[in-house]
Each structure stands twice: as structure tokens, then as C-alpha cells.
């Protein structure tokens, strides 16, 4: 029986002897095999291709076509080449057996055969064939699995290759992003110049070289454009940016590869001139830059002329780090700006000390308001016609906890620079109004005190604040001071600013019958046209003219002109800094209405001032 499909094995018996065929077919049929018989080779070949037998028992010695030839032909045919052939032969010759195997036989049974032997050999052969078939099947399965696995492996490999490629791409992109990040971290986006970080690194390296070799010299040039903000504000950021790019190119011109030009931000650039021989190498670059910047630059359709203030600091072993030398170059740059822009300054130690003082002063100034270190002093203003006290000028004083009394000339400019002047000025206004109002209330029966005026200095920034009038109203309401007793001293700088705001503020002040005085008159702008347009009450002739009134003809002429001008415009004049009787007499003879100065009194505390009023000392001191 065929074990794999339970079908009986199909056996073809080929023999020319009918007896043999009968015995064999009978025996094998009994064993369950399906038997076909052929009595010669030709029939056998025909039968074999019709239904392919599982085994052929083939007699060698047959008339016509012998067994060898039949076997040969079976093996040559595609359909039957794998059918096992067991030869049957009476000949027990070795040569025949060899031949039998040569033509493709698998076994050999000699006649006369024993039935048992035939059965065993048939069974063995069929088992062997079925085992072979199974092995073949298994092999095929195995082959399939191998192929499948190979395919899977191939797919996996492809996936891996794809993933690898993707990874490589990602790595390349990451590298690019990283490079970009590094670039962005070290370079300025607008000008593509190194930024502060990279500059600091390079200065640090240059400092290391100085440490190793004390003769190594380098310079830092701190460049700040003059009036860049004006260009930016008036022509727009786009033009401003173009100007910065154009200037960055100019700065880079003619420098060596070893030098670094960096942009710190805004309109600030720095040159690190490495390995120079002397200071002249640096000042030479400064000079050259100033010259180059004088040429007009075409930016967004505008022809712009720029200039820069430059601070130069030379390397030295005292510098511990890059910030220190950069700071010094910055200090020198500020000094250059103060000097009048478009120039350079070389840093020296005195500058540092001065800057340090200014920084400390600024810090202290911020605290001064909180700590109530300010007081207001009052300097009498005298009517020259009768030497009567007309009022006071309120002058701020700062009692510094360590440095004692600090002059306003020293801290007011700083307060203006930092914007603190607004708060400080408002406080003075409030305090001065409060004090005069308190005197007037306390001595309500005294008409002379009721008529007193207080002059308060108002800084330009204070005046320009949109809420200045509101504050003024608030202070007058709080202190109860009659507005006609208040006189605001403003400088020409405020008036030259022809903004609508300024005009409106002046009108509002006038509406409240508050008086307006132009301080330090004659020192400021020469344009006088504004005087006739604006509601001014007084001109305060600057101290510098009064000082020279007796010795300098020019000063006298100026004073005369100011007094005439004031009279023609319906204004009164106050002379500042009157120190001698002669000055006072002369001013009186020129019809100057009021005077203020050490001749009459120094600025004094509120207590001293009221005491003076009450004792009427002042008048006596002049007589
Ligand atoms: P200013 O408003 O021109 O004030 C007059 C200055 O001349 C005062 O100096 C005063 O003390 C001084 N002075 C008065 N008479 C004489 C004199 O006979 N000879 C000399 N040599 N000087 C005399 P001070 O108090 O040092 O103030 C200086 C400047 O500080 C003021 O000049 C004013 O511009 C500013 N200032 C003072 N207080 C304030 C304030 O509260 N606010 C604002 N914004 N500025 C103020
Ligand atoms: Mg004044
Ligand atoms: Mg003055």
C-alpha cells in the first residue's frame, strides 16, 4: 500500500513467460498491490506511460527488446525516468548485474525466485522510493522555507538599508542644523559678522597670548555710530539695517585676516586688532575709519553720511578677562562721544575711575529718592526797584550719606541721562509748592508773603511728559498754592522743540496763570523767533554775562539787548548770579526788574528762608 495517499502501489510486471507473470501478479495482488502485466518490452513501454507505475519488475531476457533496452528507454523518457526498475533474470551473471545497474535498475532478483524475496525486495524498494519521495518533499519544503527565509531576509535587509539611509540622511540633516545653530550662536544674522560670544572667545585667546608673551600687543576698538537712532527712527529699520550692513563692510576694509570685526548689536561694532606694534597701529585704523565713514553711502535710495565714536583700549597683562578690556574700550568710546562724536579716544585709568564714580552715583541717585536724601533750598529773588523780596528759586540739594552735599550741577545731568529727572523734578515741584503754600497759610495776614513767588526748574524731559499738566494740577490742588505764585523755569531747549505737545503744554500752563521763565537765557540757541510766538513772562539772563558786566563790553551789550528784547515783547528780566553791589546797580540802571545772587543771599533751607522773611534781614543787608 502506498503509505502517503493510502492508494495501492501500482506495479508493472514485464515478462515473456506467462507463468512468471501469473505467479508474480497473483502473489503481489494478494499483498494489496495493483498489478499490471506486459509480456514484452514494447507493451511495457506503452503501459508505463499511460499510468506511471510505482515500480516495474522487468525481465531481462525477453524476445525482441530485452530488459536492458526497455529499462534504458524508460529512463530516457521524462515521464518514466524516475520509476524504479527491479530486474528479473535467470542469469546469475555478474556482468549482467553490472549492466542492469548501468541502465538504471535499482535491484536485481534472480530466477527462480522465492516469492518472499520478491515481496521483501518490492516492499523495500517501494519503501525506499516513498522515503525518497518524502525526502524529496521535505527537501522541497526546506528549499521553499529557505527561499522564503531568504526573501524575508532580503526584505529585512532592504528595510535595514532603507533605515540606514534614512538615518544617514537624518544625521546629515542634524549635522547641518547643528552647524547652522553653531553659526547662529556665533555670528550676527544681519551683517554675518562674529557676534559678542565669538568676539569674547577671540579676545580671550588674545589675552592668553599676552599672558604667554608680555610683548604681545593687541587693541580693541569699540565703535558706536553717531545719531544712528535718528536715521533708524526717521527713515525706518530697513534703511537702518542697510546702513549697518554697509558700515560693517567699511569697517572690514583693509583689515588683516587675523583681525576680528564683530557686531555687538544695535549700532555697536568692535575690532580686535591682534598682534600690533604700537598704539599708533590702532589710532591709524581709527583715523582711517573716520575718513572712510565721511563718504556718503547709498542705502535704500538715501544718500547717508555717517560718523562713529571710537574707544580704543590696548591690551595689557592687567586684564584678567575679555569683559574687562571690552568695558574699557566702551568707556573710552563714551568719552569720545562726550567730546563731540566722530572722533576716537584712547582709554586711560582716570576714565575708569570716573566711570566707576558715575556708576556709583547713578546707583545712589536711584536710592536717594527712596531714602529721602534730597532737600530743596531757596534762593531769594529781589525786585531791583525797591530791593523787596519778590520770591525764591527752588534749588535741589542732595545730602549723600557718604559724600555729603552734592551739587545739582553734578547730579542733574546724570538724572537727565537716566530719566530719573522726571521723578526728582516732580518731587521738587511738589515740595516747593507745599512750602510756599504753608508759609502763605501760616502768615495769611502778611500780604508780602502772599505775593511771594516760587521759581521751580523744570527739565525738558519732565516738560515733555504727556501727563505733566495733570501732575501740575494735582500738585496745585494738593498743596493749595495759588497758581499765580508759581513760576516755571525752562530752558531754551524745551522751547526749540516745536512739537505740538510743547505748544499745547505752554498754552495749558498759561491758562492756569502760571508764569514761565526762560532760564540761562543767552547761552542757548540763537533763534529768537519762538519768543514772540510763545507765552513767556521772564527771561533769566545767564550768570556768565552778569559776571562780566563791568569788565566786558560785549557782555554788557548782550545784557542790554536782552533787556530791550524782553521789554519789547512784554516780558520782564531777572539777572542771575549777582555778586556785587556794582553789578546790582548797573542792572538796575539798565531797567532789569529782578536779581538773584550771592549779593543778596545764597540758597538756603526753607527754615532759614522763612526766618529771613520774618526778620526782614535781607533788605537791611543790602541797604
Ligand atoms: P540754575 O537754574 O541756573 O540755578 C542757578 C544756579 O546759580 C544755582 O546753582 C545757584 O546756586 C547758583 N547761583 C545763584 N547765585 C549765584 C551767584 O551769585 N554766584 C554763583 N556763582 N552762583 C550763583 P545750583 O543750585 O548749584 O544749581 C545748578 C543748576 O542745577 C541750576 O541752575 C539748574 O539748572 C539745576 N537745578 C537745580 N535744582 C534743580 C531742579 O530742581 N530741577 C532741575 N531740573 N534742575 C535743577
Ligand atoms: Mg533756574
Ligand atoms: Mg540759571
XYZ file of C-alpha atoms and ligand atoms in Angstrom:
671
model
C 0.000 0.000 0.000
C 1.129 3.486 -0.774
C 1.568 4.963 2.644
C 1.305 8.593 1.662
C -2.097 8.543 -0.080
C -3.321 5.097 1.014
C -3.710 4.178 -2.648
C -2.390 0.695 -3.533
C 1.003 0.785 -5.173
C 0.890 0.347 -8.865
C 3.329 -2.340 -10.094
C 4.054 -3.222 -13.684
C 5.391 -6.727 -14.287
C 7.137 -7.317 -17.589
C 7.965 -10.914 -18.537
C 7.614 -13.027 -21.631
C 6.782 -16.072 -19.595
C 3.095 -16.260 -18.765
C 3.818 -18.447 -15.734
C 6.086 -15.927 -14.231
C 3.574 -13.190 -14.838
C 0.822 -15.174 -13.270
C 2.742 -16.204 -10.166
C 4.117 -12.756 -9.561
C 0.860 -10.943 -10.250
C -1.012 -13.357 -8.039
C 1.428 -13.058 -5.163
C 1.714 -9.291 -5.328
C -2.015 -8.771 -5.793
C -2.540 -10.707 -2.638
C -0.255 -8.324 -0.865
C -2.541 -5.496 -1.942
C -0.578 -4.137 -4.857
C -2.275 -3.091 -8.032
C -0.730 -5.149 -10.774
C -0.459 -4.692 -14.490
C 1.347 -7.112 -16.736
C 3.154 -6.781 -20.020
C 4.511 -9.687 -21.897
C 7.113 -7.838 -23.896
C 9.131 -4.624 -23.800
C 7.058 -2.714 -26.377
C 3.802 -3.251 -24.439
C 5.580 -2.433 -21.216
C 6.704 0.951 -22.568
C 3.189 1.793 -23.729
C 1.558 0.724 -20.468
C 4.160 2.548 -18.393
C 3.399 5.963 -19.895
C -0.348 5.569 -19.660
C -0.369 5.241 -15.907
C 3.019 5.737 -14.386
C 3.753 2.683 -12.208
C 5.334 2.971 -8.795
C 7.622 0.062 -9.590
C 8.469 -2.117 -12.546
C 9.555 -5.753 -12.302
C 11.392 -6.234 -15.564
C 12.590 -9.471 -17.037
C 15.939 -9.134 -18.803
C 15.763 -11.991 -21.155
C 12.843 -11.403 -23.483
C 12.490 -11.899 -27.209
C 12.724 -8.726 -29.259
C 13.527 -5.897 -26.890
C 15.434 -7.215 -23.882
C 15.027 -5.853 -20.376
C 18.119 -3.616 -20.567
C 16.776 -1.761 -23.578
C 13.328 -1.398 -22.027
C 14.925 -0.030 -18.924
C 17.118 2.299 -20.994
C 14.083 3.655 -22.804
C 12.106 4.079 -19.629
C 14.983 6.073 -18.169
C 15.224 8.183 -21.289
C 11.561 9.163 -21.149
C 10.726 12.139 -18.965
C 7.568 10.568 -17.524
C 9.154 7.300 -16.531
C 12.742 8.199 -15.787
C 12.178 8.067 -12.047
C 10.234 4.802 -11.920
C 12.326 2.217 -10.087
C 13.080 -0.891 -12.075
C 13.876 -4.257 -10.469
C 15.328 -6.674 -12.912
C 14.270 -10.311 -13.023
C 16.598 -12.763 -14.614
C 17.582 -16.345 -14.563
C 21.018 -15.367 -15.437
C 23.093 -15.014 -12.436
C 25.964 -13.399 -14.158
C 27.989 -10.595 -12.634
C 28.376 -8.774 -15.909
C 24.574 -8.693 -16.367
C 24.053 -7.282 -12.930
C 26.518 -4.517 -13.664
C 24.780 -3.772 -16.907
C 21.423 -3.825 -15.108
C 22.605 -1.138 -12.718
C 24.270 0.771 -15.563
C 20.994 1.150 -17.448
C 19.268 2.426 -14.312
C 17.988 -0.659 -12.460
C 17.664 -0.378 -8.735
C 17.686 -4.044 -7.825
C 18.087 -7.407 -9.166
C 16.158 -10.626 -8.473
C 17.379 -13.877 -9.815
C 15.145 -16.553 -11.117
C 13.896 -18.938 -9.985
C 12.800 -16.506 -7.302
C 11.438 -17.102 -3.981
C 8.162 -15.240 -3.528
C 9.197 -13.964 -0.093
C 12.352 -12.465 -1.548
C 10.376 -10.761 -4.299
C 7.933 -9.368 -1.770
C 10.691 -8.080 0.502
C 12.658 -6.537 -2.365
C 9.465 -4.957 -3.772
C 8.492 -3.676 -0.396
C 11.991 -2.407 0.325
C 12.135 -0.672 -2.986
C 8.725 0.880 -2.558
C 9.583 1.959 0.978
C 12.819 3.299 -0.313
C 11.007 5.145 -3.072
C 8.446 6.520 -0.724
C 11.211 7.528 1.693
C 12.996 9.143 -1.237
C 9.790 10.877 -2.232
C 9.311 12.060 1.296
C 12.861 13.260 1.471
C 12.320 14.953 -1.831
C 9.167 16.542 -0.463
C 10.917 17.557 2.681
C 13.760 18.902 0.623
C 11.323 20.846 -1.439
C 9.650 22.176 1.670
C 13.013 23.008 3.077
C 14.009 24.656 -0.132
C 10.784 26.653 -0.041
C 11.379 27.649 3.500
C 14.920 28.606 2.678
C 13.652 30.622 -0.219
C 11.001 32.203 1.976
C 13.560 32.944 4.632
C 15.919 34.289 2.016
C 13.155 36.531 0.761
C 12.306 37.654 4.270
C 15.949 38.252 4.898
C 16.188 40.179 1.690
C 13.183 42.311 2.691
C 14.619 42.779 6.147
C 17.940 43.687 4.603
C 16.280 46.187 2.316
C 14.395 47.650 5.253
C 17.628 47.890 7.164
C 19.329 49.514 4.214
C 16.431 51.967 3.885
C 16.504 52.694 7.584
C 20.235 53.129 7.404
C 19.930 55.513 4.518
C 17.257 57.456 6.352
C 19.464 57.541 9.411
C 22.388 58.789 7.345
C 20.149 61.458 5.908
C 18.911 62.411 9.333
C 22.463 62.543 10.628
C 23.455 64.726 7.698
C 20.472 66.998 8.345
C 21.201 67.082 12.058
C 24.803 67.986 11.267
C 23.578 70.755 9.011
C 21.177 72.065 11.665
C 23.900 71.789 14.259
C 26.297 73.709 12.029
C 23.613 76.325 11.472
C 22.943 76.545 15.199
C 26.622 76.933 15.905
C 26.816 79.568 13.189
C 23.773 81.390 14.561
C 25.190 81.236 18.036
C 28.424 82.830 16.924
C 27.511 85.168 14.092
C 25.271 88.171 13.731
C 22.288 87.487 11.484
C 22.237 90.865 9.780
C 25.879 91.522 8.951
C 27.227 87.940 9.160
C 29.965 89.303 11.376
C 31.075 87.419 14.504
C 28.827 88.278 17.432
C 29.675 89.082 21.025
C 30.200 85.445 22.004
C 32.733 84.761 19.279
C 34.416 88.105 19.850
C 34.807 87.355 23.555
C 36.339 83.994 22.697
C 38.851 85.619 20.384
C 39.727 88.348 22.875
C 40.166 85.640 25.489
C 42.631 83.865 23.192
C 44.477 87.110 22.515
C 44.717 87.668 26.271
C 46.181 84.181 26.672
C 48.857 85.129 24.161
C 49.624 88.259 26.183
C 49.957 86.076 29.285
C 52.438 83.812 27.493
C 54.309 86.646 25.860
C 54.160 90.056 27.594
C 55.380 91.751 24.407
C 52.336 90.608 22.509
C 50.088 93.610 21.920
C 46.538 93.888 20.667
C 43.895 96.596 20.658
C 40.152 96.730 20.987
C 38.331 99.418 19.031
C 34.799 99.961 20.278
C 32.791 101.671 17.544
C 29.412 103.283 18.072
C 27.676 105.086 15.241
C 26.668 108.663 15.909
C 22.995 109.512 15.506
C 22.130 106.075 14.171
C 18.907 106.130 16.151
C 17.786 109.250 14.305
C 18.300 107.528 10.948
C 16.553 104.395 12.158
C 13.620 106.324 13.588
C 13.187 108.709 10.713
C 13.955 106.523 7.675
C 12.830 103.189 9.055
C 14.505 99.993 10.171
C 15.048 98.720 6.649
C 17.249 101.672 5.769
C 18.860 101.415 9.207
C 19.693 97.761 8.577
C 21.162 98.529 5.181
C 23.290 101.234 6.692
C 24.578 98.790 9.296
C 25.477 96.249 6.615
C 27.218 98.911 4.525
C 29.147 100.141 7.536
C 30.107 96.607 8.543
C 31.735 96.288 5.120
C 33.586 99.570 5.504
C 34.912 98.517 8.894
C 36.205 95.260 7.451
C 38.056 97.026 4.651
C 41.844 96.972 4.816
C 41.980 94.800 7.925
C 44.129 91.698 8.141
C 42.725 88.184 8.261
C 43.971 87.865 11.807
C 41.807 90.793 12.934
C 38.213 90.317 14.020
C 35.327 92.642 13.321
C 32.271 91.853 15.414
C 28.851 93.364 15.836
C 27.687 93.528 19.428
C 24.169 94.504 18.482
C 22.450 97.760 17.543
C 24.971 100.156 16.079
C 27.904 98.851 18.090
C 30.877 97.225 16.370
C 34.186 96.065 17.756
C 37.518 95.496 16.051
C 40.068 93.219 17.630
C 43.389 94.262 16.106
C 45.660 91.426 17.009
C 49.423 91.443 17.086
C 50.114 95.143 16.613
C 53.368 97.000 17.236
C 52.137 100.112 18.978
C 49.136 102.249 19.839
C 49.639 104.066 16.541
C 48.559 100.966 14.641
C 45.201 101.221 16.400
C 44.799 105.007 16.115
C 45.713 104.698 12.465
C 42.753 102.339 11.962
C 40.571 104.789 13.927
C 41.618 107.688 11.694
C 41.154 105.694 8.543
C 37.692 104.618 9.603
C 36.626 108.188 10.339
C 37.813 109.197 6.868
C 36.032 106.313 5.149
C 32.795 106.988 7.005
C 32.736 110.566 5.719
C 31.909 109.319 2.224
C 28.168 109.150 1.514
C 26.613 105.701 1.467
C 23.701 104.743 -0.704
C 21.129 102.935 1.402
C 17.674 102.169 0.056
C 17.670 105.240 -2.156
C 19.033 107.566 0.508
C 22.489 109.024 0.438
C 23.628 108.855 4.042
C 26.718 110.224 5.687
C 27.628 108.575 8.922
C 30.202 109.019 11.618
C 31.273 106.989 14.583
C 32.716 107.486 18.028
C 35.543 105.089 18.743
C 37.040 103.991 22.033
C 40.416 102.274 21.965
C 41.823 100.029 24.682
C 45.275 98.480 24.467
C 45.998 95.042 25.824
C 47.991 94.641 28.991
C 48.694 91.883 31.450
C 46.400 93.574 33.998
C 43.381 92.332 32.065
C 42.073 89.136 33.574
C 39.332 88.568 31.052
C 37.785 89.789 27.835
C 34.970 91.706 29.551
C 37.437 93.999 31.275
C 39.199 95.203 28.147
C 35.913 95.499 26.262
C 34.482 97.539 29.135
C 37.465 99.909 28.977
C 37.127 100.338 25.231
C 33.439 101.080 25.825
C 34.304 103.700 28.457
C 36.735 105.347 26.033
C 34.043 105.289 23.352
C 31.644 107.146 25.656
C 34.334 109.691 26.328
C 34.766 110.143 22.566
C 31.016 110.713 22.260
C 31.061 113.296 25.019
C 33.959 115.002 23.297
C 31.812 115.679 20.307
C 31.419 112.491 18.297
C 33.236 111.478 15.080
C 36.494 111.037 16.967
C 38.346 108.410 18.931
C 39.630 108.306 22.491
C 42.222 106.023 23.975
C 41.352 104.539 27.340
C 43.289 105.533 30.430
C 42.890 104.645 34.086
C 41.387 108.031 35.055
C 38.484 107.321 32.722
C 37.770 104.118 34.528
C 37.740 105.786 37.934
C 35.448 108.497 36.639
C 33.090 105.964 35.108
C 33.077 103.957 38.280
C 32.135 107.095 40.178
C 29.357 107.827 37.707
C 28.026 104.292 38.061
C 28.063 104.588 41.836
C 26.452 107.979 41.649
C 23.712 106.616 39.440
C 23.072 103.767 41.838
C 22.968 106.185 44.769
C 20.765 108.586 42.867
C 18.159 105.878 42.427
C 18.198 105.294 46.164
C 18.236 108.976 47.086
C 14.548 109.489 46.356
C 13.542 106.422 48.345
C 15.837 107.378 51.223
C 14.663 110.996 51.166
C 18.141 112.401 50.767
C 17.004 115.387 48.733
C 16.055 118.773 50.125
C 15.062 121.963 48.459
C 16.985 125.159 49.106
C 15.524 128.541 48.376
C 17.442 131.434 46.903
C 15.806 134.841 47.196
C 14.906 136.822 44.087
C 14.885 140.567 44.635
C 12.953 143.297 42.848
C 15.667 145.778 41.938
C 13.363 148.815 42.007
C 12.845 148.619 45.795
C 15.065 145.724 46.883
C 11.975 143.925 48.108
C 11.878 140.164 48.158
C 9.888 139.006 45.186
C 10.246 135.279 45.642
C 12.625 132.348 45.651
C 14.189 129.956 43.244
C 13.819 126.396 44.451
C 17.154 124.592 44.073
C 17.577 120.963 44.867
C 20.271 119.683 47.213
C 21.420 116.116 47.730
C 22.750 115.083 51.110
C 24.666 111.989 50.166
C 25.128 109.676 53.174
C 28.862 109.278 52.433
C 29.871 112.132 50.183
C 27.917 114.920 51.933
C 26.340 117.686 49.914
C 26.448 117.039 46.156
C 25.886 119.930 43.771
C 22.996 119.675 41.329
C 25.472 120.601 38.597
C 26.968 117.174 39.271
C 23.878 115.001 39.536
C 21.227 116.767 37.439
C 22.930 115.839 34.119
C 23.115 112.254 35.339
C 19.466 112.353 36.370
C 18.657 113.625 32.892
C 20.654 110.851 31.232
C 18.934 108.186 33.260
C 15.463 109.672 33.090
C 15.335 109.935 36.873
C 14.976 113.693 36.451
C 11.235 113.267 35.901
C 10.652 111.799 39.327
C 13.154 114.095 41.015
C 11.793 117.204 39.288
C 8.210 116.349 40.195
C 9.247 115.930 43.771
C 10.923 119.391 43.815
C 7.812 120.922 42.288
C 5.637 119.327 44.912
C 7.948 120.310 47.753
C 8.424 123.924 46.658
C 4.665 124.431 46.209
C 3.998 122.814 49.552
C 6.490 125.058 51.386
C 5.306 128.354 49.880
C 1.675 127.410 50.364
C 2.369 126.507 54.008
C 4.055 129.888 54.620
C 1.180 131.726 52.999
C -1.345 129.860 55.089
C 0.587 130.291 58.279
C 1.122 134.013 57.716
C -2.129 134.679 55.965
C -2.214 138.232 57.281
C 1.035 139.150 55.537
C 0.389 140.487 52.021
C 4.142 140.432 51.251
C 4.217 136.675 51.870
C 1.016 136.164 49.896
C 2.658 137.911 46.952
C 5.799 135.751 47.038
C 6.540 133.545 44.066
C 8.493 130.357 43.840
C 10.556 129.559 40.751
C 10.908 125.871 40.016
C 13.297 124.460 37.420
C 11.580 122.095 35.006
C 13.732 119.787 32.934
C 12.991 119.216 29.291
C 12.061 115.544 29.799
C 9.683 116.459 32.583
C 8.027 119.072 30.460
C 7.604 116.738 27.548
C 5.765 114.095 29.544
C 2.150 113.898 28.346
C 0.895 113.922 31.934
C 2.886 116.975 33.003
C -0.162 119.249 33.151
C -2.125 116.641 35.106
C 0.689 116.433 37.605
C 0.864 120.188 37.869
C -2.878 120.382 38.572
C -2.595 117.610 41.080
C 0.262 119.317 42.940
C -1.526 122.681 42.966
C -4.683 121.028 44.234
C -2.840 119.077 46.907
C -0.750 121.959 48.195
C -3.390 124.629 47.703
C -0.856 127.012 46.161
C -2.243 129.824 44.079
C -1.005 129.108 40.523
C -0.047 132.762 40.060
C 2.617 132.232 42.753
C 4.323 129.545 40.690
C 6.928 130.286 38.051
C 8.382 127.522 35.945
C 11.951 127.898 34.735
C 12.504 126.145 31.462
C 15.476 126.193 29.140
C 15.565 127.208 25.517
C 15.996 123.542 24.678
C 12.388 122.914 25.665
C 11.093 125.734 23.508
C 13.117 124.991 20.438
C 11.243 121.747 20.308
C 8.324 122.947 18.226
C 6.282 119.814 18.758
C 2.567 120.348 19.030
C 2.818 118.913 22.526
C 5.153 121.643 23.721
C 2.874 124.343 22.382
C -0.148 122.745 23.987
C 1.590 122.372 27.328
C 2.659 126.027 27.254
C -0.889 127.093 26.477
C -2.244 124.965 29.310
C 0.288 126.491 31.711
C -0.706 129.961 30.613
C -4.393 129.133 31.078
C -3.665 128.411 34.711
C -1.885 131.765 35.073
C 1.315 130.027 35.994
C 4.352 132.122 34.999
C 7.040 130.953 32.617
C 10.677 131.942 32.715
C 13.478 131.100 30.300
C 16.492 130.054 32.347
C 20.127 130.755 31.436
C 18.920 132.980 28.628
C 21.503 133.940 26.029
C 23.576 130.792 26.233
C 21.354 128.544 24.166
C 20.061 128.734 20.666
C 20.293 131.901 18.673
C 16.859 131.590 17.118
C 14.676 134.108 18.820
C 11.676 133.736 16.602
C 9.965 131.476 19.088
C 9.997 134.199 21.738
C 7.285 136.265 20.112
C 5.132 133.207 19.499
C 5.235 131.723 22.956
C 3.650 132.922 26.193
C 6.831 133.672 28.152
C 6.846 136.061 31.154
C 10.515 136.291 32.094
C 13.983 135.988 30.654
C 16.615 134.962 33.189
C 19.883 136.463 31.979
C 22.626 133.906 32.332
C 25.189 134.291 35.079
C 28.093 134.328 32.598
C 27.000 137.743 31.251
C 26.398 139.216 34.720
C 29.831 138.119 35.850
C 31.478 140.155 33.129
C 29.091 143.079 33.093
C 31.649 145.591 34.387
C 34.721 144.361 32.559
C 33.474 143.074 29.249
C 31.706 145.380 26.833
C 30.253 142.566 24.879
C 28.507 141.083 27.926
C 27.079 144.481 28.754
C 25.764 144.848 25.214
C 24.187 141.424 25.330
C 22.502 142.219 28.641
C 21.195 145.482 27.230
C 19.896 143.687 24.163
C 18.182 141.028 26.248
C 16.514 143.638 28.458
C 15.335 145.641 25.415
C 14.121 142.485 23.708
C 12.201 141.439 26.807
C 10.633 144.881 27.191
C 9.567 144.935 23.532
C 7.969 141.545 23.902
C 6.260 142.492 27.161
C 8.487 140.361 29.347
C 10.476 141.020 32.478
C 14.126 140.194 33.122
C 15.831 138.507 36.050
C 19.606 138.660 36.423
C 21.250 135.514 37.762
C 24.465 135.348 39.792
C 24.577 138.930 41.003
C 27.514 139.013 43.400
C 28.446 142.656 43.736
C 26.652 145.869 44.525
C 28.108 147.355 41.343
C 26.507 144.648 39.284
C 23.186 145.209 41.010
C 23.395 148.974 40.470
C 24.249 148.583 36.814
C 21.428 146.116 36.224
C 19.024 148.469 37.961
C 20.152 151.319 35.759
C 19.546 149.137 32.700
C 15.982 148.566 33.949
C 16.451 144.904 34.745
C 13.499 144.125 37.028
C 14.807 141.344 39.247
C 18.096 139.964 40.519
C 19.262 136.825 42.247
C 22.713 136.105 43.574
C 25.106 135.802 46.468
C 24.982 139.582 46.940
C 21.515 139.120 48.320
C 21.661 135.583 49.650
C 22.910 132.117 48.990
C 20.375 129.341 48.505
C 19.105 128.361 51.984
C 16.860 125.902 53.727
C 13.120 126.533 53.997
C 13.522 127.326 57.712
C 16.255 129.847 57.023
C 14.203 131.363 54.233
C 11.094 131.932 56.367
C 13.224 133.234 59.196
C 14.776 135.681 56.761
C 11.357 136.856 55.578
C 10.114 137.306 59.076
C 13.185 139.188 60.239
C 13.302 141.249 57.076
C 17.074 140.840 57.260
C 17.559 140.777 53.583
C 16.527 144.319 52.903
C 18.735 145.575 55.665
C 21.729 143.666 54.405
C 21.523 145.398 51.036
C 20.986 148.877 52.381
P 20.043 127.478 37.594
O 18.628 127.096 37.491
O 20.573 128.452 36.648
O 20.227 127.962 39.070
C 21.071 128.974 39.468
C 22.330 128.442 39.954
O 23.223 129.520 40.199
C 22.201 127.721 41.289
O 23.179 126.735 41.325
C 22.589 128.800 42.260
O 23.061 128.309 43.486
C 23.689 129.470 41.523
N 23.878 130.840 41.964
C 22.959 131.697 42.432
N 23.530 132.903 42.711
C 24.840 132.796 42.404
C 25.943 133.682 42.485
O 25.835 134.828 42.883
N 27.145 133.234 42.048
C 27.300 131.974 41.614
N 28.490 131.591 41.218
N 26.279 131.065 41.537
C 25.053 131.515 41.944
P 22.842 125.316 41.839
O 21.880 125.369 42.945
O 24.142 124.625 42.034
O 22.099 124.685 40.641
C 22.733 124.464 39.453
C 21.777 124.123 38.376
O 21.175 122.869 38.649
C 20.601 125.067 38.214
O 20.952 126.201 37.512
C 19.621 124.224 37.499
O 19.905 124.202 36.143
C 19.904 122.873 38.076
N 18.900 122.578 39.113
C 18.901 122.869 40.424
N 17.783 122.416 41.012
C 17.061 121.817 40.034
C 15.799 121.180 40.000
O 15.082 121.060 40.992
N 15.380 120.698 38.820
C 16.135 120.832 37.676
N 15.679 120.337 36.546
N 17.319 121.446 37.688
C 17.771 121.947 38.848
Mg 16.986 128.016 37.404
Mg 20.017 129.666 35.608
